[in-house]
Tab-separated table of C-alpha atoms in Angstrom:
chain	number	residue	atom	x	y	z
A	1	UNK	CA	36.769	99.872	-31.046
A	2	UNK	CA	33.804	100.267	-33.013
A	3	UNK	CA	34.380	99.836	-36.566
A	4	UNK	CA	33.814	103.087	-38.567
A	5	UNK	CA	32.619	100.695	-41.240
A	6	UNK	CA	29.682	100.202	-39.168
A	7	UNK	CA	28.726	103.884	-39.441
A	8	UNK	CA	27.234	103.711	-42.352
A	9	UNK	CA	24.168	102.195	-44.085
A	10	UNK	CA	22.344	102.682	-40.760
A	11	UNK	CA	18.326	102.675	-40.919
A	12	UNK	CA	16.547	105.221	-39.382
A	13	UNK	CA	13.110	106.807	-38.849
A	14	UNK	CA	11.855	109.174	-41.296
A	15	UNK	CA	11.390	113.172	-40.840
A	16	UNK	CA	12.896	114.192	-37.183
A	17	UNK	CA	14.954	116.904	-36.589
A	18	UNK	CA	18.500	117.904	-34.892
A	19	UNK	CA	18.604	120.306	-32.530
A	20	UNK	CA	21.625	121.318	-30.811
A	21	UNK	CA	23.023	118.531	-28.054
A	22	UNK	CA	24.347	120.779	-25.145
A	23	UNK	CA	25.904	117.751	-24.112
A	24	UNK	CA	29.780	118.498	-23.712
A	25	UNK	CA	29.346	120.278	-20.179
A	26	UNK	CA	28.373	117.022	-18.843
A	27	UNK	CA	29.226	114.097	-20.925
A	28	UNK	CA	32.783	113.770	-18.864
A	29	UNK	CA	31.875	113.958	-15.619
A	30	UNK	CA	31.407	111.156	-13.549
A	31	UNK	CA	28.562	110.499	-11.839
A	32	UNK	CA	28.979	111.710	-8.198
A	33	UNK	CA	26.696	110.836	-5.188
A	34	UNK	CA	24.426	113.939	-3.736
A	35	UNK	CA	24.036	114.377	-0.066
A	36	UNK	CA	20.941	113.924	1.899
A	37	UNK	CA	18.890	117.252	2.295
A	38	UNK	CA	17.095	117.757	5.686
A	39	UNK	CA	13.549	116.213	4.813
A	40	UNK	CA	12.793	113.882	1.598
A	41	UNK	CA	9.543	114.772	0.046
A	42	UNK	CA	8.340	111.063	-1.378
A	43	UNK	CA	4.628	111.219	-3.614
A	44	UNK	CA	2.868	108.390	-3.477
A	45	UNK	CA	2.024	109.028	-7.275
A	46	UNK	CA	5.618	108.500	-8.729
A	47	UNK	CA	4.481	105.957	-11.034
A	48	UNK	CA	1.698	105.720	-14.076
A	49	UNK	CA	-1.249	103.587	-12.743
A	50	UNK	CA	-2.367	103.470	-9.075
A	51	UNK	CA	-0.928	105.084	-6.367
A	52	UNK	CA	0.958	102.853	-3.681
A	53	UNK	CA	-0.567	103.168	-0.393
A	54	UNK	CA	1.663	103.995	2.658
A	55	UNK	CA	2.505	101.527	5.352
A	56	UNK	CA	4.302	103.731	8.225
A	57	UNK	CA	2.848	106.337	10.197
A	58	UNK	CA	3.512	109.727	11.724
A	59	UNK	CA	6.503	109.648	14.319
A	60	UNK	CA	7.836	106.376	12.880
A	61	UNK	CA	11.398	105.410	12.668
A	62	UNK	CA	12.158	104.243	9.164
A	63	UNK	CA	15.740	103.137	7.703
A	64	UNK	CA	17.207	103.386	4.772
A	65	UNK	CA	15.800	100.946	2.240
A	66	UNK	CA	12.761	99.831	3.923
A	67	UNK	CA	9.835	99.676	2.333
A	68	UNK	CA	7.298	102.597	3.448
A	69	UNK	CA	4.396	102.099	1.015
A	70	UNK	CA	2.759	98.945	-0.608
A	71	UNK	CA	1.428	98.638	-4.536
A	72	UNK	CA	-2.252	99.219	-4.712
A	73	UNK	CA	-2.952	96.977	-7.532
A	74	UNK	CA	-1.199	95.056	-10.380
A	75	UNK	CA	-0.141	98.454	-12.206
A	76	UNK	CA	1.246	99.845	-9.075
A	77	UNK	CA	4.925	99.733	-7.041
A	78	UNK	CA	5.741	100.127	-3.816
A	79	UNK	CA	8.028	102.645	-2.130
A	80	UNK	CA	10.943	102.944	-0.231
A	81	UNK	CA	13.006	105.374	2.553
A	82	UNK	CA	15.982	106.642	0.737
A	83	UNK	CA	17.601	107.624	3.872
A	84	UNK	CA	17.310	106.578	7.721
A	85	UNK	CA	15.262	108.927	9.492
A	86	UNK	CA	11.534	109.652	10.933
A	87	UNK	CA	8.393	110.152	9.646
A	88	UNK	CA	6.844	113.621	9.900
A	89	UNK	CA	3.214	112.813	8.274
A	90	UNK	CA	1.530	112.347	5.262
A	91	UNK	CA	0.435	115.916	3.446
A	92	UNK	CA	-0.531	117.181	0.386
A	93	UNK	CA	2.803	118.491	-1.842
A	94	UNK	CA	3.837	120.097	-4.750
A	95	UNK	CA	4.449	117.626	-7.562
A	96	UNK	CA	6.326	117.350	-10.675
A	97	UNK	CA	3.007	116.333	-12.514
A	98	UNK	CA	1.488	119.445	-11.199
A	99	UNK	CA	-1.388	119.475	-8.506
A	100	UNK	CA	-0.534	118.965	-5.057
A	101	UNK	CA	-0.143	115.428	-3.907
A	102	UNK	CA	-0.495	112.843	-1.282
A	103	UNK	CA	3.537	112.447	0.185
A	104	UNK	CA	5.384	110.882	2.639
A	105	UNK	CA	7.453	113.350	4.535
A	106	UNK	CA	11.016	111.836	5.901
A	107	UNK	CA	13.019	113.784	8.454
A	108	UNK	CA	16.362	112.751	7.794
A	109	UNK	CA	18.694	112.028	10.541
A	110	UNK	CA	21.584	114.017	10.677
A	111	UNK	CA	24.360	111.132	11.368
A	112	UNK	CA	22.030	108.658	8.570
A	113	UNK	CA	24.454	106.700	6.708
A	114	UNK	CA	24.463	106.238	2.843
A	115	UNK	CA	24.455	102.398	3.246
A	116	UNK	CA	21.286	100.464	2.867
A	117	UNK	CA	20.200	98.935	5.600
A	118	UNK	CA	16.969	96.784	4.168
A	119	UNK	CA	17.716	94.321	1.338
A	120	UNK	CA	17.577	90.615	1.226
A	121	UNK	CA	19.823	88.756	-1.272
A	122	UNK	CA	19.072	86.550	-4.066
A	123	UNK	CA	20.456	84.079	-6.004
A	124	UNK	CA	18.992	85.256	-8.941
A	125	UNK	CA	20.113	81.482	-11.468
A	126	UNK	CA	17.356	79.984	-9.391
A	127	UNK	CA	14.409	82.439	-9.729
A	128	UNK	CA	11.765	81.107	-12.302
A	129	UNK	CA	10.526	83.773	-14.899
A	130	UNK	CA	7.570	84.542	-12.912
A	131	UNK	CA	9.475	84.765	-9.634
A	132	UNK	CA	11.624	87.387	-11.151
A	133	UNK	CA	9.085	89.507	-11.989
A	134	UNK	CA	7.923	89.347	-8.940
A	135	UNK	CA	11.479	90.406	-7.344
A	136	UNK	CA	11.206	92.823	-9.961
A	137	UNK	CA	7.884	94.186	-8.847
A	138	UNK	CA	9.304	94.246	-5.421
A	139	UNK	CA	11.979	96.641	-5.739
A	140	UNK	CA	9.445	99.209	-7.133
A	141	UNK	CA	11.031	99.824	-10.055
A	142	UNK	CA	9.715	102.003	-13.093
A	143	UNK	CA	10.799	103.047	-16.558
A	144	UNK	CA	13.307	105.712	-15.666
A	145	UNK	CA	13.683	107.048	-18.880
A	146	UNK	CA	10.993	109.697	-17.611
A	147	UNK	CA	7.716	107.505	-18.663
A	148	UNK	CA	7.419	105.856	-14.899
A	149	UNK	CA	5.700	102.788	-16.305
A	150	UNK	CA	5.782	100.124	-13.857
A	151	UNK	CA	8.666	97.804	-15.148
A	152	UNK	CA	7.344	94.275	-13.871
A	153	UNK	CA	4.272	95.303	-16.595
A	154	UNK	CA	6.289	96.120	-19.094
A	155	UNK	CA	8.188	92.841	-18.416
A	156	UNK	CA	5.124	90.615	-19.005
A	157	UNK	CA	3.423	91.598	-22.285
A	158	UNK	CA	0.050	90.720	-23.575
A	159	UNK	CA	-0.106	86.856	-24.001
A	160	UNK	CA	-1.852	86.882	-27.417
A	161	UNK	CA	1.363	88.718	-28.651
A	162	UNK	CA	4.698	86.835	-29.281
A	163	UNK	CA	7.444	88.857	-28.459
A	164	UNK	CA	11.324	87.763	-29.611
A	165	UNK	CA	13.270	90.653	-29.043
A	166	UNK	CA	14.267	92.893	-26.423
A	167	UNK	CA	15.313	96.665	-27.544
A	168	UNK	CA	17.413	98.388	-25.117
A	169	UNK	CA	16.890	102.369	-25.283
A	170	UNK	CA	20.605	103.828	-24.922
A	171	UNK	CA	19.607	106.766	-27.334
A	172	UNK	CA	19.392	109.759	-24.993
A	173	UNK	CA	17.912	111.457	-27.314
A	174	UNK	CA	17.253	115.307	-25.794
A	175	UNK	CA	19.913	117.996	-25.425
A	176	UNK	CA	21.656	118.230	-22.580
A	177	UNK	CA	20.759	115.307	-20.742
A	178	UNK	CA	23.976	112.903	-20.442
A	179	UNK	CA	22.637	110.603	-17.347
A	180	UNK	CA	22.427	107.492	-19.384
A	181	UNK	CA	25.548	108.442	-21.421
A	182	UNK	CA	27.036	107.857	-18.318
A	183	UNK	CA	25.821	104.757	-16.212
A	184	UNK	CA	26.256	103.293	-19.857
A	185	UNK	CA	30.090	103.912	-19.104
A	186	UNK	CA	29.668	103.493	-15.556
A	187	UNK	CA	27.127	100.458	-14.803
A	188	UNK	CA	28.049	98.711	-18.348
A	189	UNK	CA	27.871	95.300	-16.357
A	190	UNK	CA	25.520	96.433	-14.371
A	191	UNK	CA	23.336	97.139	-17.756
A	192	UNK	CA	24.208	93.676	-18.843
A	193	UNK	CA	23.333	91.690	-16.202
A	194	UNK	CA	19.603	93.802	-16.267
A	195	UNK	CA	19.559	93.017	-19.865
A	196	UNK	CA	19.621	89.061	-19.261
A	197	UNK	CA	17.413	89.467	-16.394
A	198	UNK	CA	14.801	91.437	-18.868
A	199	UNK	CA	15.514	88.429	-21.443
A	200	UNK	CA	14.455	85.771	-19.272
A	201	UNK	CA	11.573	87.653	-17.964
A	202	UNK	CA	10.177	88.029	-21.524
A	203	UNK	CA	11.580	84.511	-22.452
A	204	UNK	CA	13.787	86.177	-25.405
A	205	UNK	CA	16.729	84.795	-26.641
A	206	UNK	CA	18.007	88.491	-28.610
A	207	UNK	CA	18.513	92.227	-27.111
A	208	UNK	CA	19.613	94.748	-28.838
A	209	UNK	CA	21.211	97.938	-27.262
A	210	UNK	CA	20.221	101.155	-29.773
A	211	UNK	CA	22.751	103.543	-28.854
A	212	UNK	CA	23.011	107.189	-30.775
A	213	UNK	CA	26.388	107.409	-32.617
A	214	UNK	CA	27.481	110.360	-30.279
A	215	UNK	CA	27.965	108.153	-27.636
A	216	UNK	CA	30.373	105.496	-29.380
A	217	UNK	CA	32.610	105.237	-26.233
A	218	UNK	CA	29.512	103.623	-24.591
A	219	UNK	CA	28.737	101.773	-27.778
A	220	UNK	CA	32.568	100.439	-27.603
A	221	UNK	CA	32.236	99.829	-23.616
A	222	UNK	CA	29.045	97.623	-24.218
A	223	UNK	CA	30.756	96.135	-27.329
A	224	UNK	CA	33.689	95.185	-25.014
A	225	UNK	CA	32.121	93.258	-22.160
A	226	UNK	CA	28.858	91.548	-24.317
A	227	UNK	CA	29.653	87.427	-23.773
A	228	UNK	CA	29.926	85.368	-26.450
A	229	UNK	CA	26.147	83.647	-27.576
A	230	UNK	CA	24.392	85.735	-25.020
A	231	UNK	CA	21.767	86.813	-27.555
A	232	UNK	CA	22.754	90.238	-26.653
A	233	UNK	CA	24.195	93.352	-29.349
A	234	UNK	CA	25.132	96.676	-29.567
A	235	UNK	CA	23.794	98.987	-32.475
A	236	UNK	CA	24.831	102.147	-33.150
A	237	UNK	CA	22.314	104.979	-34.613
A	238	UNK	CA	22.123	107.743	-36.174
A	239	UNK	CA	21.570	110.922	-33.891
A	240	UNK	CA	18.421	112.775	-34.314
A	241	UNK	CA	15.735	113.630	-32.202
A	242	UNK	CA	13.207	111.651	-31.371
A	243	UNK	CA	15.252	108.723	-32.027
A	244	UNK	CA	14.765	107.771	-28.429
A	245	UNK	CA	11.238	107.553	-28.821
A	246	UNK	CA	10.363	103.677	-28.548
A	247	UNK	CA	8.824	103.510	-32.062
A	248	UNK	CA	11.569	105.401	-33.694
A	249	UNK	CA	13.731	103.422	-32.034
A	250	UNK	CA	12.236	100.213	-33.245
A	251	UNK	CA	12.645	101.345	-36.813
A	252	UNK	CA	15.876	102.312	-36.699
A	253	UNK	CA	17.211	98.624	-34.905
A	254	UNK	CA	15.008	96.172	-36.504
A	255	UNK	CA	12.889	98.080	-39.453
A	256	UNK	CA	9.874	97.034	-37.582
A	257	UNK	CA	7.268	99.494	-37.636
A	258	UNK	CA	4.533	99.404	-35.105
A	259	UNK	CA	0.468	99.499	-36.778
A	260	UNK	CA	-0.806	103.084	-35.687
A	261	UNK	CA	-2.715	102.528	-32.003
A	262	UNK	CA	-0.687	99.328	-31.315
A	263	UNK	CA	1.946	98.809	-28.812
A	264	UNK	CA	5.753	97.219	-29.299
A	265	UNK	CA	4.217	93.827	-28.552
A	266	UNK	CA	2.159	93.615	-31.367
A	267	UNK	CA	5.583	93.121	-33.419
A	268	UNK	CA	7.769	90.876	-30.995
A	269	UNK	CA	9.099	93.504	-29.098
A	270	UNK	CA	9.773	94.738	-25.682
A	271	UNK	CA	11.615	98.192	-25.245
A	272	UNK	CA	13.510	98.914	-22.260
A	273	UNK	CA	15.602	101.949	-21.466
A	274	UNK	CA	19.086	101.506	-19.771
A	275	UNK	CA	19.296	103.667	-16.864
A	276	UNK	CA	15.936	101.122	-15.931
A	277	UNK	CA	18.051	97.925	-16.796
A	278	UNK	CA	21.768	99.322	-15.139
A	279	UNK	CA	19.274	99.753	-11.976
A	280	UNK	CA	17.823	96.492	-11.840
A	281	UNK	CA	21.380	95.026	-12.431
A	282	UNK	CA	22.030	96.967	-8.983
A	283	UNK	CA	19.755	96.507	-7.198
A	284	UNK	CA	18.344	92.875	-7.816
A	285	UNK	CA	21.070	90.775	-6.449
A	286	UNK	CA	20.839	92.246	-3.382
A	287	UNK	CA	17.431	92.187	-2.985
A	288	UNK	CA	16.730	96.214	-2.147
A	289	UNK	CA	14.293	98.618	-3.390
A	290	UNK	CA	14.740	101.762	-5.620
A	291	UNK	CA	15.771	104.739	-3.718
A	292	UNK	CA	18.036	107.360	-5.582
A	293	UNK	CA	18.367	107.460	-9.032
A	294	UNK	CA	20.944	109.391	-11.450
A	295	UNK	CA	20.224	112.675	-12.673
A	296	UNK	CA	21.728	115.397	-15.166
A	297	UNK	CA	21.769	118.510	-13.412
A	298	UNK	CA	22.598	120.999	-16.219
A	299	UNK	CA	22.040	124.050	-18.169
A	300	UNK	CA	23.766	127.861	-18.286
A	301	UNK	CA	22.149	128.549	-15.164
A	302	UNK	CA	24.467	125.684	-13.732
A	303	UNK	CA	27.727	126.545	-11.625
A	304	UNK	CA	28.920	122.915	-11.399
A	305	UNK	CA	27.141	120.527	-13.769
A	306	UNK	CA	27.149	116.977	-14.276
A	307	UNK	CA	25.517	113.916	-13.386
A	308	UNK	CA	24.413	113.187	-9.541
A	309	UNK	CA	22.990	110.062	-7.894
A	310	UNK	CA	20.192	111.809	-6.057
A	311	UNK	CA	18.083	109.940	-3.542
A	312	UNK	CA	14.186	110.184	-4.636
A	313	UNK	CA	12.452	112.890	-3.181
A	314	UNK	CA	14.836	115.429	-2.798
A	315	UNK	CA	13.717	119.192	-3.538
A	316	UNK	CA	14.909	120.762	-6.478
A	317	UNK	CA	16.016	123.652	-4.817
A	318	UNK	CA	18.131	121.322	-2.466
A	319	UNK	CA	19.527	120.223	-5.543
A	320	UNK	CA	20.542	123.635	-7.130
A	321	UNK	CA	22.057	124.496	-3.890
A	322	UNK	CA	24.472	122.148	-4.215
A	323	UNK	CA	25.040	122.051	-7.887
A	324	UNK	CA	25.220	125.889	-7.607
A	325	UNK	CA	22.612	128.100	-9.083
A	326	UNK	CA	23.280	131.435	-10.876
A	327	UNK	CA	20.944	134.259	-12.146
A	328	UNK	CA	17.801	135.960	-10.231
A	329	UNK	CA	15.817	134.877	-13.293
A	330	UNK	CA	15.283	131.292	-14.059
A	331	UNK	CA	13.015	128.591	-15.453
A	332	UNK	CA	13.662	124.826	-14.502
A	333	UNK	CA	12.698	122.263	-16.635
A	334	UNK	CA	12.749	118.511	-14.983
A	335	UNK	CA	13.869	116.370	-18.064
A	336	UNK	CA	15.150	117.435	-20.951
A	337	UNK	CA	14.009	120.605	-23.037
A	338	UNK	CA	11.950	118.876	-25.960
A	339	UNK	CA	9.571	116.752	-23.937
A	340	UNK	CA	10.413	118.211	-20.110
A	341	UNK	CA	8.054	119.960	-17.638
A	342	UNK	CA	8.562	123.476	-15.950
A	343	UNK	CA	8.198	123.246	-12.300
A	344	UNK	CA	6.711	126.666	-10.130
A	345	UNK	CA	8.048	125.083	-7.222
A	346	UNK	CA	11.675	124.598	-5.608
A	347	UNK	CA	9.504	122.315	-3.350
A	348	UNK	CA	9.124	120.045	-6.305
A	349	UNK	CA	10.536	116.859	-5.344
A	350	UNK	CA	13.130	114.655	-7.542
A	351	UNK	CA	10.888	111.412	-8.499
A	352	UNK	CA	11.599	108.121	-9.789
A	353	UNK	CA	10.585	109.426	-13.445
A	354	UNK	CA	13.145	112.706	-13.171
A	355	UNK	CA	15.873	112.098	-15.681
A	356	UNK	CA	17.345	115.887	-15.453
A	357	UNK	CA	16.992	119.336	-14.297
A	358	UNK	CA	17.792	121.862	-16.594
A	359	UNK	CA	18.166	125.197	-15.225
A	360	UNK	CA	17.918	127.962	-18.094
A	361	UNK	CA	18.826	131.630	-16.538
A	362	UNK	CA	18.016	135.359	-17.588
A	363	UNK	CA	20.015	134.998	-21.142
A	364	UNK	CA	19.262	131.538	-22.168
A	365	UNK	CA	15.417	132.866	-21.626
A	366	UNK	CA	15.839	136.597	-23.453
A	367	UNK	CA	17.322	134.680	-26.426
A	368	UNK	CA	14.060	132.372	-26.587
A	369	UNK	CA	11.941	133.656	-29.403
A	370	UNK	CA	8.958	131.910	-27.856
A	371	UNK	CA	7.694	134.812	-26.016
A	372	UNK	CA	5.068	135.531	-28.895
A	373	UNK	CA	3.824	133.584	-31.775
A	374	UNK	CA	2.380	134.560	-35.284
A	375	UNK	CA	-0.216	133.204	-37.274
A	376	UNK	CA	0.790	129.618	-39.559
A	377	UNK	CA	2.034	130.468	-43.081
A	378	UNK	CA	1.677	127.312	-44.134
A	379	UNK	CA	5.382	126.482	-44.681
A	380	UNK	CA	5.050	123.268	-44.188
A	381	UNK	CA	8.088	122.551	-41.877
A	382	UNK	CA	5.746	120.813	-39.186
A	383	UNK	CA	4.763	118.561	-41.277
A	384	UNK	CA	8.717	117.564	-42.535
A	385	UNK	CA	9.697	117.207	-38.559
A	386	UNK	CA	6.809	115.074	-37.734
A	387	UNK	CA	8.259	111.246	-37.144
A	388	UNK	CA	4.529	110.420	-37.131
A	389	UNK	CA	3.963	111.881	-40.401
A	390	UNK	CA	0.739	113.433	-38.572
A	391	UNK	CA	-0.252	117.155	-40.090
A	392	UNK	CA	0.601	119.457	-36.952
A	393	UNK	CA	-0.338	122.746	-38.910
A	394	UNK	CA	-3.533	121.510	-39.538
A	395	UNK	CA	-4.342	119.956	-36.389
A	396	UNK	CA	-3.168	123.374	-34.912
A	397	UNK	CA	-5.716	125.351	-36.661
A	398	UNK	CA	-8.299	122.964	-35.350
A	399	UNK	CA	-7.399	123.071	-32.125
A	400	UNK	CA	-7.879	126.794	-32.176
A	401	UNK	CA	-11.227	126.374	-33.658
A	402	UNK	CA	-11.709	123.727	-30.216
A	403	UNK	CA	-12.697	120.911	-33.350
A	404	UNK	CA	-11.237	118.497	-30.992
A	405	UNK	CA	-13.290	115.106	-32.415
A	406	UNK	CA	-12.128	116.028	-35.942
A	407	UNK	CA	-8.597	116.138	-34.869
A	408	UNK	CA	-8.988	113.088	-33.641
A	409	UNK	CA	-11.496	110.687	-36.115
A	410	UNK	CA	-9.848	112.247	-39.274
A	411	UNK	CA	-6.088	113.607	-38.048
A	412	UNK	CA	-5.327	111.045	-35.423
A	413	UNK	CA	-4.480	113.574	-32.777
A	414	UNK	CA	-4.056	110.225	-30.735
A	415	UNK	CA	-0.859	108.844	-32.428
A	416	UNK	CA	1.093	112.330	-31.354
A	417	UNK	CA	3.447	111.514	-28.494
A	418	UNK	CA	4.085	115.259	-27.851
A	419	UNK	CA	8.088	114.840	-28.782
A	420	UNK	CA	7.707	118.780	-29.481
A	421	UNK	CA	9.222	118.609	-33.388
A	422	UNK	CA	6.408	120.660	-34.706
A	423	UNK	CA	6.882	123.447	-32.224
A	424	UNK	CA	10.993	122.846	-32.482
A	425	UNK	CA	10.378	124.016	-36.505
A	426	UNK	CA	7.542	126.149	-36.128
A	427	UNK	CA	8.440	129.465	-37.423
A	428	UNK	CA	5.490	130.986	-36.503
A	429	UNK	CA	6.571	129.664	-32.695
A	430	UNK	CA	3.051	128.196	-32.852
A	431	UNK	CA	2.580	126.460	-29.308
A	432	UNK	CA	1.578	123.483	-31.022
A	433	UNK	CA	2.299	120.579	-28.692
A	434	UNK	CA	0.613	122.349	-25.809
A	435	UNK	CA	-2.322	122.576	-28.141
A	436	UNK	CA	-2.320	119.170	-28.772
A	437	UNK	CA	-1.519	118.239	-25.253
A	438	UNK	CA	-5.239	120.347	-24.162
A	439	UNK	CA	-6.970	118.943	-27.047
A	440	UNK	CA	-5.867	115.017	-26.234
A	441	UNK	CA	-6.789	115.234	-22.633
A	442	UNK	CA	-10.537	116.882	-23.557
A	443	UNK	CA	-11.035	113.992	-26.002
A	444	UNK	CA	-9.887	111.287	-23.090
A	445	UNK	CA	-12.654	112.668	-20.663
A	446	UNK	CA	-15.290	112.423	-23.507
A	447	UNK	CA	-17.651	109.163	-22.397
């Protein structure tokens, strides 16, 4: 067991903020494998950088597994059929990132089988560094912790930076979202095994695993099955939002902070989350590509929460149909509620990035005291939440004055990551991440 002893003297990150976890409903219940809807809606976009580019064409047979679009460049991954089936065309689709997009429809087959059918085994002791990367590349795999980053980039940092360490992102930091919580439990040697494969990809000899101290049977799990002089450890910390925010993180496991601007690399270190890892612990070894992921599917407009394995590109609404869906009145959120999306569309697909749907019905949206906001009263509580130690009240009131440049040359809009603490404390329910959000993407198309 983990020793209480350990609790405390933990670092952290300064400011933050603790809003309630909603996690109980879900936390429990084992992760349970979703059925295939009718047709798979599969964006070519899933990932940051440049779409892949589809190899199949209308009226082809696909099965499940093989690979149905190629990477378009080096920050780019390819895709794969989730299920065995046919392929209706290639049209223009409602997206979780908002405009319609380029997609690969897949009629499912009715009789299609949940075992994968494409994969090539490996004997992953004889890969070289670079050749796992590669294999890494290969199963398309992205940072599923909701940021979609191509992992074999991730996995190969900047050469003029020397990194040492490997952080592993077990935080889970937003309410209500338990999916990692559980393949923590679940996949622990899955997580493992992705852990050393991460390791000898960077060349590390240390990982550490940051978990958030309300998860300490996963922190115990780890604890248990970590080998002797594997370079790898378990910390627990301290649960606050956004502790799983890779800087935060950082802080709080190594009291490394990184320079405003810079990236993890700068000092020594790679951060991975470990739903990503658990994944590439599946699916490596036997060669195959990612095709379902797991998902929380939560929230009081749930009938039967918990966490699903979900094959990518799924509708949502296929989703709530089967996780039951109560209340004629509801907003869905995919990921959690600090840092999550609203979707118009039960077209919306589930994507490799989609860590949660979070169903909120006609009383968890009447309570919400965001309908209207006041003007700032300088109270100050923005800037005590900030873990950037940015000034949100100020930037606000330049953002509604449209001084974009200033908030970025003398506030540095730039180093807000949008984790939502300033509008979390806002008593004034100032909007102010959306604000920020507008004002950030204005100042990237400036020449």
């Amino acid at each position: 067991m983990f020793s209480l002893t350990q609790l405390f003297g933990r670092s952290t990150f300064s400011h933050g903020i603790h809003p309630p976890e909603h996690k109980a409903e879900t936390a429990q219940r084992p992760i349970r494998r979703m059925p295939f809807p009718q047709q798979l809606v599969l964006p070519l976009n899933q990932h940051i950088g440049k779409p892949a580019v589809a190899c199949v064409k209308k009226g082809q047979e696909v099965v499940r597994g093989e690979p149905i679009a190629e990477a378009d460049s080096y920050v780019s991954v390819p895709l794969h059929a989730p299920a065995t089936g046919r392929i209706r065309g290639i049209e223009l689709m409602p997206s979780a990132r908002g405009p319609r997009t380029p997609s690969i429809l897949l009629d499912v087959y009715e009789s299609a089988t949940q075992e994968v059918l494409w994969g090539c085994e490996r004997d992953l002791d004889s890969l070289s560094p670079e050749q796992l990367i590669q294999a890494v590349r290969e199963t398309g795999m992205v940072g599923l912790g909701g940021a979609a980053f191509p992992s074999h980039v991730k996995l190969t940092p900047p050469t003029d930076h020397a990194v040492d360490t490997l952080v592993v992102n077990g935080c889970e930091c937003e309410p209500y979202l338990t999916c990692d919580h559980r393949m923590m439990l679940e996949w622990t040697d899955a997580l493992l095994l992705g852990t050393r494969i991460a390791m000898r990809c960077l060349g590390v000899a240390q990982a550490v695993i940051g978990v958030e101290d309300n998860k300490l049977d996963a922190v115990d799990a780890i604890a248990a099955r970590i080998q002797p002089g594997s370079g790898i450890s378990v910390k627990a910390v301290p649960t606050k939002y956004p502790q799983g925010a890779e800087k935060m993180l950082i802080k709080s496991v190594l009291n490394r902070e990184v320079p405003p601007g810079g990236i993890p690399a700068q000092i020594g270190v790679v951060v991975n989350n470990v739903g990503t890892l658990s994944m590439l612990g599946r699916l490596l070894p036997k060669g195959e590509g990612l095709i379902e992921r797991v998902v929380s599917v939560v929230g009081p407009g749930v009938e039967r929460p918990g966490n699903y394995l979900v094959p990518i590109g799924t509708p949502v609404g296929f989703v709530l149909e089967q996780a039951g869906h109560e209340g004629r009145k509801s907003e869905i959120i995919l990921g959690g509620p600090m840092m999550g999306t609203a979707v118009p569309s039960l077209d919306t697909p589930i994507t490799k990035g989609t860590s949660g749907v979070l169903v909120l019905n006609e009383p968890a949206i009447d309570t919400e005291s965001r309908l209207r906001s006041w003007p700032c009263i300088r109270c100050g509580r923005c800037l005590e939440a900030c873990p950037m130690h940015l000034n949100p009240s100020m930037l606000g009131q330049l953002a509604a004055k449209r001084e974009y440049e200033q908030m970025g040359e003398q506030y540095h809009l730039m180093d807000c990551f949008e984790c939502g603490c300033c509008s979390y404390s806002c008593p004034s329910n100032i909007p102010l991440v959306q604000y920020f959000r507008i004002a950030k993407s204005i100042l990237r198309e400036k020449p």
